Tab-separated table of C-alpha atoms in Angstrom:
chain	number	residue	atom	x	y	z
A	1	MET	CA	0.112	18.970	-22.140
A	2	ASN	CA	-2.402	21.158	-20.301
A	3	PHE	CA	-4.865	20.925	-17.444
A	4	LEU	CA	-7.802	20.020	-19.714
A	5	ARG	CA	-5.897	17.175	-21.373
A	6	ILE	CA	-4.951	15.809	-17.949
A	7	LYS	CA	-8.599	15.928	-16.858
A	8	ILE	CA	-9.743	14.114	-20.007
A	9	HIS	CA	-7.004	11.496	-19.573
A	10	LYS	CA	-8.088	10.786	-15.987
A	11	ILE	CA	-11.723	10.466	-17.053
A	12	LEU	CA	-10.907	8.072	-19.899
A	13	HIS	CA	-8.541	5.912	-17.805
A	14	TRP	CA	-10.514	4.377	-14.965
A	15	GLU	CA	-7.409	3.647	-12.844
A	16	TYR	CA	-7.500	7.360	-11.909
A	17	TRP	CA	-11.162	7.437	-10.946
A	18	PRO	CA	-11.930	8.343	-7.317
A	19	MET	CA	-12.651	5.282	-5.195
A	20	SER	CA	-16.197	6.510	-4.572
A	21	ILE	CA	-16.904	6.341	-8.322
A	22	LEU	CA	-15.046	3.071	-8.944
A	23	TYR	CA	-16.768	1.226	-6.112
A	24	PHE	CA	-20.264	2.714	-6.387
A	25	PRO	CA	-21.557	0.271	-9.074
A	26	VAL	CA	-20.583	-2.754	-6.951
A	27	LEU	CA	-21.827	-1.353	-3.627
A	28	PRO	CA	-25.023	-3.485	-3.821
A	29	VAL	CA	-22.808	-6.579	-3.606
A	30	TRP	CA	-21.321	-5.353	-0.309
A	31	ILE	CA	-24.838	-4.626	0.959
A	32	TYR	CA	-25.867	-8.170	0.002
A	33	PHE	CA	-23.014	-9.665	2.057
A	34	ALA	CA	-23.766	-7.257	4.915
A	35	ILE	CA	-27.394	-8.424	4.980
A	36	ARG	CA	-26.272	-12.046	5.067
A	37	ALA	CA	-23.837	-11.284	7.894
A	38	LYS	CA	-26.380	-9.017	9.645
A	39	SER	CA	-23.569	-6.472	9.964
A	40	PHE	CA	-22.292	-3.795	7.602
A	41	PHE	CA	-18.916	-4.139	9.345
A	42	PHE	CA	-18.479	-7.906	9.063
A	43	PHE	CA	-14.869	-7.458	7.901
A	44	ASN	CA	-13.716	-6.976	11.490
A	45	ALA	CA	-13.625	-10.759	11.976
A	46	ALA	CA	-11.457	-11.441	8.916
A	47	ASN	CA	-8.167	-11.026	10.789
A	48	PRO	CA	-8.988	-11.287	14.514
A	49	THR	CA	-5.559	-10.192	15.770
A	50	ILE	CA	-5.549	-6.940	13.751
A	51	LYS	CA	-7.573	-3.902	14.797
A	52	ASN	CA	-10.721	-3.581	12.655
A	53	GLY	CA	-9.527	-6.644	10.760
A	54	GLY	CA	-7.085	-4.347	8.991
A	55	MET	CA	-9.788	-2.342	7.236
A	56	ALA	CA	-8.698	1.045	8.625
A	57	MET	CA	-7.021	2.804	11.567
A	58	GLU	CA	-4.812	-0.183	12.374
A	59	SER	CA	-1.328	0.288	13.853
A	60	LYS	CA	1.530	-0.775	11.593
A	61	LYS	CA	3.660	-1.500	14.652
A	62	GLU	CA	1.092	-3.943	15.993
A	63	ILE	CA	1.030	-5.685	12.623
A	64	TYR	CA	4.836	-5.874	12.390
A	65	ASP	CA	4.812	-7.420	15.867
A	66	LEU	CA	2.749	-10.306	14.465
A	67	ILE	CA	5.226	-11.091	11.668
A	68	PRO	CA	8.353	-13.182	12.392
A	69	SER	CA	11.271	-10.748	12.558
A	70	GLU	CA	13.295	-12.522	9.878
A	71	TYR	CA	10.760	-11.452	7.238
A	72	ILE	CA	10.570	-7.711	7.961
A	73	PRO	CA	12.941	-4.703	8.058
A	74	LYS	CA	14.363	-3.496	11.367
A	75	THR	CA	11.678	-1.172	12.671
A	76	ILE	CA	11.435	1.205	15.657
A	77	TYR	CA	8.303	2.880	17.013
A	78	PHE	CA	8.420	6.477	18.278
A	79	ASN	CA	5.755	8.490	20.055
A	80	HIS	CA	4.740	11.806	18.539
A	81	GLY	CA	7.007	14.575	19.770
A	82	THR	CA	10.187	12.498	20.074
A	83	SER	CA	13.191	14.690	19.288
A	84	VAL	CA	15.498	14.382	16.296
A	85	THR	CA	18.422	13.554	18.592
A	86	ALA	CA	16.517	10.777	20.368
A	87	ILE	CA	15.369	9.224	17.097
A	88	LEU	CA	18.838	9.211	15.554
A	89	SER	CA	20.385	7.875	18.749
A	90	LYS	CA	17.942	4.979	19.086
A	91	ALA	CA	18.138	4.192	15.386
A	92	LYS	CA	21.905	3.914	15.623
A	93	LYS	CA	21.629	1.573	18.627
A	94	HIS	CA	19.375	-0.672	16.536
A	95	GLU	CA	21.832	-0.527	13.602
A	96	ILE	CA	19.495	1.502	11.407
A	97	GLU	CA	21.700	3.920	9.514
A	98	LEU	CA	20.839	6.903	7.352
A	99	PRO	CA	19.232	6.895	4.873
A	100	PHE	CA	16.205	5.199	6.392
A	101	ILE	CA	12.441	5.058	5.868
A	102	ILE	CA	10.003	6.961	8.051
A	103	LYS	CA	6.232	6.506	8.007
A	104	PRO	CA	3.137	7.199	10.116
A	105	ASP	CA	2.233	4.328	12.428
A	106	ILE	CA	-1.354	4.671	11.231
A	107	GLY	CA	-1.434	5.591	7.566
A	108	MET	CA	-2.824	4.734	4.146
A	109	LYS	CA	-1.998	4.719	0.426
A	110	GLY	CA	1.721	5.348	1.011
A	111	LEU	CA	1.005	8.860	2.292
A	112	GLY	CA	3.686	10.114	4.640
A	113	VAL	CA	6.214	7.446	3.660
A	114	GLN	CA	9.564	9.141	3.028
A	115	ILE	CA	13.252	8.371	2.708
A	116	ILE	CA	15.214	10.341	5.299
A	117	LYS	CA	18.716	11.063	4.013
A	118	ASN	CA	20.019	13.324	6.747
A	119	GLU	CA	19.184	15.214	9.931
A	120	ILE	CA	17.667	18.105	7.973
A	121	ASP	CA	15.200	15.767	6.247
A	122	LEU	CA	14.226	14.313	9.608
A	123	THR	CA	13.721	17.747	11.145
A	124	HIS	CA	11.443	18.832	8.301
A	125	TYR	CA	9.458	15.595	8.492
A	126	LEU	CA	8.873	15.866	12.230
A	127	LYS	CA	7.570	19.413	11.836
A	128	LYS	CA	4.782	18.053	9.623
A	129	SER	CA	4.138	14.857	11.551
A	130	PHE	CA	1.052	14.825	13.779
A	131	ASP	CA	1.068	11.291	15.188
A	132	ASN	CA	3.306	8.397	16.186
A	133	ILE	CA	5.850	7.234	13.624
A	134	LEU	CA	7.963	4.275	12.574
A	135	VAL	CA	11.615	4.409	11.554
A	136	GLN	CA	12.640	1.523	9.352
A	137	GLU	CA	15.821	0.380	7.678
A	138	LEU	CA	15.965	1.104	3.954
A	139	ILE	CA	15.625	-2.059	1.893
A	140	ASN	CA	17.685	-1.927	-1.285
A	141	TYR	CA	16.125	-4.745	-3.276
A	142	PRO	CA	15.255	-3.312	-6.704
A	143	LYS	CA	11.715	-4.648	-7.158
A	144	GLU	CA	8.408	-4.564	-5.317
A	145	ILE	CA	5.295	-6.690	-5.622
A	146	GLY	CA	2.009	-6.981	-3.808
A	147	VAL	CA	0.819	-10.540	-3.189
A	148	PHE	CA	-2.834	-11.024	-2.240
A	149	TYR	CA	-3.409	-14.032	0.015
A	150	CYS	CA	-6.441	-15.758	1.443
A	151	ARG	CA	-6.901	-18.817	3.664
A	152	MET	CA	-10.188	-20.093	4.995
A	153	PRO	CA	-10.038	-20.601	8.780
A	154	GLY	CA	-9.556	-24.261	9.576
A	155	LYS	CA	-8.037	-25.059	6.194
A	156	ASN	CA	-4.462	-26.342	5.942
A	157	PHE	CA	-3.542	-24.295	2.897
A	158	GLY	CA	-4.148	-20.791	1.611
A	159	GLU	CA	-3.877	-19.403	-1.902
A	160	ILE	CA	-2.525	-16.454	-3.849
A	161	THR	CA	-5.394	-14.606	-5.518
A	162	GLY	CA	-3.410	-11.877	-7.259
A	163	ILE	CA	0.085	-10.490	-7.749
A	164	VAL	CA	0.915	-6.947	-8.795
A	165	SER	CA	4.310	-5.639	-9.887
A	166	LYS	CA	5.001	-2.024	-8.966
A	167	ASP	CA	7.105	0.164	-11.222
A	168	PHE	CA	8.247	3.253	-9.316
A	169	LEU	CA	7.481	6.623	-10.891
A	170	SER	CA	10.601	7.548	-12.880
A	171	VAL	CA	11.870	9.595	-15.805
A	172	LYS	CA	14.640	8.764	-18.270
A	173	GLY	CA	16.999	11.475	-19.478
A	174	ASN	CA	17.708	12.416	-23.087
A	175	GLY	CA	20.647	14.737	-22.455
A	176	LYS	CA	18.580	17.801	-23.374
A	177	SER	CA	15.437	18.069	-21.258
A	178	SER	CA	15.234	18.955	-17.580
A	179	ILE	CA	13.574	16.615	-15.104
A	180	LEU	CA	10.645	19.029	-15.037
A	181	GLN	CA	10.251	18.827	-18.803
A	182	LEU	CA	10.509	15.038	-18.723
A	183	ILE	CA	7.782	14.914	-16.073
A	184	LYS	CA	5.498	16.915	-18.352
A	185	TYR	CA	6.024	14.497	-21.253
A	186	ASN	CA	4.137	11.697	-19.468
A	187	TYR	CA	0.610	11.684	-18.064
A	188	ARG	CA	1.485	9.457	-15.108
A	189	SER	CA	4.241	11.745	-13.857
A	190	TYR	CA	2.493	15.000	-14.843
A	191	ILE	CA	-0.444	14.090	-12.603
A	192	GLN	CA	2.022	14.089	-9.667
A	193	LEU	CA	3.641	17.402	-10.642
A	194	SER	CA	2.453	19.561	-7.747
A	195	THR	CA	3.704	17.045	-5.179
A	196	LEU	CA	7.006	16.587	-7.016
A	197	LYS	CA	7.588	20.346	-7.013
A	198	LYS	CA	7.203	20.372	-3.221
A	199	THR	CA	9.608	17.449	-2.914
A	200	TYR	CA	12.394	18.520	-5.284
A	201	GLY	CA	12.036	22.258	-5.826
A	202	LYS	CA	14.762	23.721	-8.070
A	203	ALA	CA	16.361	20.291	-8.485
A	204	LEU	CA	13.705	19.621	-11.144
A	205	ASN	CA	15.695	21.925	-13.445
A	206	THR	CA	18.511	19.338	-13.578
A	207	ILE	CA	19.224	17.890	-17.017
A	208	LEU	CA	19.725	14.130	-16.980
A	209	GLN	CA	22.249	12.430	-19.208
A	210	ASN	CA	20.970	10.418	-22.144
A	211	GLY	CA	19.615	7.115	-20.818
A	212	GLU	CA	19.978	8.133	-17.155
A	213	THR	CA	17.000	7.084	-15.011
A	214	PHE	CA	15.836	9.198	-12.094
A	215	VAL	CA	13.347	7.674	-9.657
A	216	LEU	CA	10.891	10.381	-8.668
A	217	VAL	CA	8.942	8.394	-6.073
A	218	PRO	CA	10.792	5.343	-4.675
A	219	TYR	CA	7.656	3.792	-3.182
A	220	GLY	CA	5.231	1.326	-4.711
A	221	SER	CA	2.092	3.428	-4.249
A	222	HIS	CA	-0.459	3.828	-7.035
A	223	THR	CA	-1.662	7.018	-5.379
A	224	ARG	CA	1.853	8.423	-5.711
A	225	GLY	CA	2.347	7.479	-9.345
A	226	SER	CA	3.607	3.900	-9.510
A	227	LYS	CA	2.511	1.885	-12.527
A	228	PHE	CA	0.887	-1.396	-11.519
A	229	THR	CA	1.194	-4.496	-13.702
A	230	ASP	CA	-0.749	-7.710	-13.156
A	231	ILE	CA	1.727	-10.606	-12.950
A	232	THR	CA	-0.584	-13.125	-11.302
A	233	ASN	CA	0.290	-15.485	-14.146
A	234	LEU	CA	3.866	-15.689	-12.789
A	235	SER	CA	2.690	-17.406	-9.612
A	236	THR	CA	4.212	-20.844	-9.141
A	237	PRO	CA	3.527	-23.690	-6.687
A	238	GLU	CA	6.858	-22.822	-5.019
A	239	LEU	CA	5.911	-19.169	-4.546
A	240	GLU	CA	2.433	-20.041	-3.317
A	241	HIS	CA	3.907	-22.516	-0.826
A	242	LEU	CA	6.363	-19.895	0.459
A	243	ILE	CA	3.662	-17.237	0.921
A	244	ASP	CA	1.373	-19.748	2.606
A	245	GLN	CA	4.122	-20.823	5.011
A	246	ILE	CA	4.855	-17.219	5.959
A	247	CYS	CA	1.214	-16.242	6.401
A	248	GLN	CA	0.436	-19.247	8.570
A	249	LYS	CA	3.149	-18.005	10.956
A	250	ILE	CA	1.261	-14.708	11.346
A	251	ASP	CA	-1.215	-15.296	14.142
A	252	GLY	CA	-4.798	-14.541	13.155
A	253	PHE	CA	-4.058	-13.475	9.588
A	254	TYR	CA	-6.324	-14.928	6.886
A	255	TYR	CA	-6.999	-12.253	4.312
A	256	GLY	CA	-4.923	-9.426	2.859
A	257	ARG	CA	-1.932	-8.321	0.856
A	258	LEU	CA	1.789	-8.596	1.482
A	259	ASP	CA	3.955	-5.868	-0.066
A	260	ILE	CA	7.364	-7.382	-0.711
A	261	MET	CA	10.721	-5.986	-1.829
A	262	TYR	CA	12.814	-8.598	-3.635
A	263	SER	CA	15.659	-9.169	-6.085
A	264	THR	CA	14.264	-11.696	-8.589
A	265	ILE	CA	11.090	-13.752	-8.709
A	266	GLU	CA	13.189	-16.922	-8.929
A	267	LYS	CA	15.034	-16.183	-5.692
A	268	LEU	CA	11.849	-15.037	-3.993
A	269	SER	CA	10.193	-18.352	-4.840
A	270	LYS	CA	13.102	-20.086	-3.100
A	271	GLY	CA	12.715	-17.894	-0.027
A	272	LEU	CA	15.823	-15.840	-0.774
A	273	GLU	CA	16.536	-12.094	-0.954
A	274	PHE	CA	13.183	-10.602	-0.007
A	275	THR	CA	11.607	-8.537	2.773
A	276	ILE	CA	7.972	-7.891	3.670
A	277	ILE	CA	7.652	-4.114	3.978
A	278	GLU	CA	3.886	-3.957	4.611
A	279	LEU	CA	1.022	-6.268	5.521
A	280	ASN	CA	-2.482	-5.020	4.772
A	281	GLY	CA	-5.635	-6.698	6.034
A	282	ALA	CA	-9.345	-6.419	5.253
A	283	GLY	CA	-8.908	-2.998	3.646
A	284	SER	CA	-6.529	-4.387	1.023
A	285	GLU	CA	-7.446	-3.841	-2.578
A	286	PRO	CA	-6.606	-6.517	-5.150
A	287	THR	CA	-4.262	-3.958	-6.681
A	288	HIS	CA	-3.492	-6.064	-9.755
A	289	ILE	CA	-6.764	-4.607	-11.074
A	290	TYR	CA	-4.962	-1.292	-11.668
A	291	ASP	CA	-2.936	-2.692	-14.552
A	292	PRO	CA	-3.738	-0.229	-17.386
A	293	CYS	CA	-4.391	-3.213	-19.652
A	294	HIS	CA	-7.400	-4.265	-17.569
A	295	SER	CA	-10.912	-2.988	-18.157
A	296	VAL	CA	-13.114	-1.589	-15.424
A	297	LEU	CA	-15.310	-4.693	-15.878
A	298	PHE	CA	-12.321	-6.847	-14.925
A	299	ALA	CA	-11.753	-4.622	-11.892
A	300	TRP	CA	-15.356	-4.950	-10.718
A	301	LYS	CA	-15.217	-8.732	-11.177
A	302	GLU	CA	-12.041	-8.986	-9.050
A	303	ILE	CA	-13.413	-6.668	-6.364
A	304	ILE	CA	-16.556	-8.799	-6.048
A	305	LYS	CA	-14.460	-11.989	-5.983
A	306	HIS	CA	-12.360	-10.670	-3.109
A	307	TRP	CA	-15.367	-9.329	-1.210
A	308	ARG	CA	-16.875	-12.811	-1.433
A	309	LEU	CA	-13.678	-14.251	0.064
A	310	LEU	CA	-13.670	-11.561	2.752
A	311	TYR	CA	-17.260	-12.378	3.685
A	312	SER	CA	-16.546	-16.127	3.767
A	313	VAL	CA	-13.460	-15.772	5.982
A	314	SER	CA	-15.232	-13.325	8.299
A	315	SER	CA	-18.340	-15.478	8.682
A	316	VAL	CA	-16.282	-18.554	9.632
A	317	ASN	CA	-14.281	-16.570	12.168
A	318	PHE	CA	-17.522	-15.086	13.510
A	319	SER	CA	-18.916	-18.566	14.045
A	320	ASN	CA	-15.691	-19.338	15.935
A	321	GLY	CA	-16.380	-16.519	18.396
A	322	HIS	CA	-14.756	-13.459	16.797
A	323	PRO	CA	-17.286	-10.575	16.777
A	324	TYR	CA	-18.194	-8.098	14.090
A	325	LEU	CA	-18.000	-4.380	14.806
A	326	ASN	CA	-21.292	-2.945	15.949
A	327	PHE	CA	-22.761	-0.022	14.030
A	328	ASN	CA	-21.497	2.732	16.343
A	329	GLU	CA	-17.969	1.279	16.408
A	330	GLY	CA	-17.932	1.014	12.642
A	331	ARG	CA	-19.225	4.556	12.194
A	332	GLU	CA	-16.527	5.912	14.516
A	333	MET	CA	-13.866	3.987	12.601
A	334	LEU	CA	-15.009	5.454	9.274
A	335	LYS	CA	-15.147	8.954	10.746
A	336	ALA	CA	-11.632	8.671	12.192
A	337	ASN	CA	-10.315	7.252	8.907
A	338	SER	CA	-11.840	10.115	6.923
A	339	ILE	CA	-10.217	12.694	9.210
A	340	LEU	CA	-6.873	10.901	8.972
A	341	GLU	CA	-7.004	10.776	5.173
A	342	ARG	CA	-7.675	14.515	4.931
A	343	LYS	CA	-4.749	15.266	7.237
A	344	LEU	CA	-2.355	13.003	5.365
A	345	LYS	CA	-3.341	14.397	1.973
A	346	SER	CA	-3.055	17.993	3.146
A	347	LEU	CA	0.492	17.366	4.399
A	348	TYR	CA	1.940	14.950	1.869
A	349	LEU	CA	0.203	15.608	-1.461
């Protein structure tokens, strides 16, 4: 497999297209809703308690503070520049043991999310970090899904509009090939090769036993190689009721996606053995569209469907006194988000 073949593969498989290309054909739909709302930044009113409605530049800590503690991992906020010793000491006091998760307080696309196994890992991470961070207990449930939820303000019930299953980027050994060779056998992992080399170094020369699975990226991020599968058809009245109950306990939350670690779908539907690891607001994509089995036409249809819901929720909240961003505020948000994305990609990709 060579560079040209990778390029051709990414062109022929729309799930790898840049967002600017994927979203460009449906941009007139957003403009239509913006004209109706008389604001390009109408999304701000979708989730009134979340900065920018959760479109961009929102604090994860502030979002976690909205969610009942029984549904989320133990999480501690640290200002930029906090020492390794102070972080480990406070984590221990809060019963967060190594290994744990560390992530930027303001982030995107799973960039900067890392498992910290020891003090050396933490030291290296802090050298790269440029902003405030969160330390979070490691959740060991084996599966992750993203559940998209929407509830019209004033309505008694919300609905699930999409569910995506996330298969972490992994390789399976054959007893002969190194991890590096196994990575090169598959387009999905090969695309992540440069980042994986930075992460694992010489460890990629390890030969896995036949049938042994090695998880390369233990995070459900499409940007970082996870395969997304649309399992919306597995939604049940019990699961929808559970998600609706949880979301109605989150003050001011009407539209977005819950990323959930869980053991089995059956237990999750009963409210057992699960944890919400992220809540994303107006900037959430209906990520079930990235199932390789779906066409780009399906993706555009789902994007438009969710934009229509976003507009409807925002307009009702606006009529209830929650303002839209003005043009200057929206422009500054987009500028700050663009700068943040460049920084995160330069450090973590």
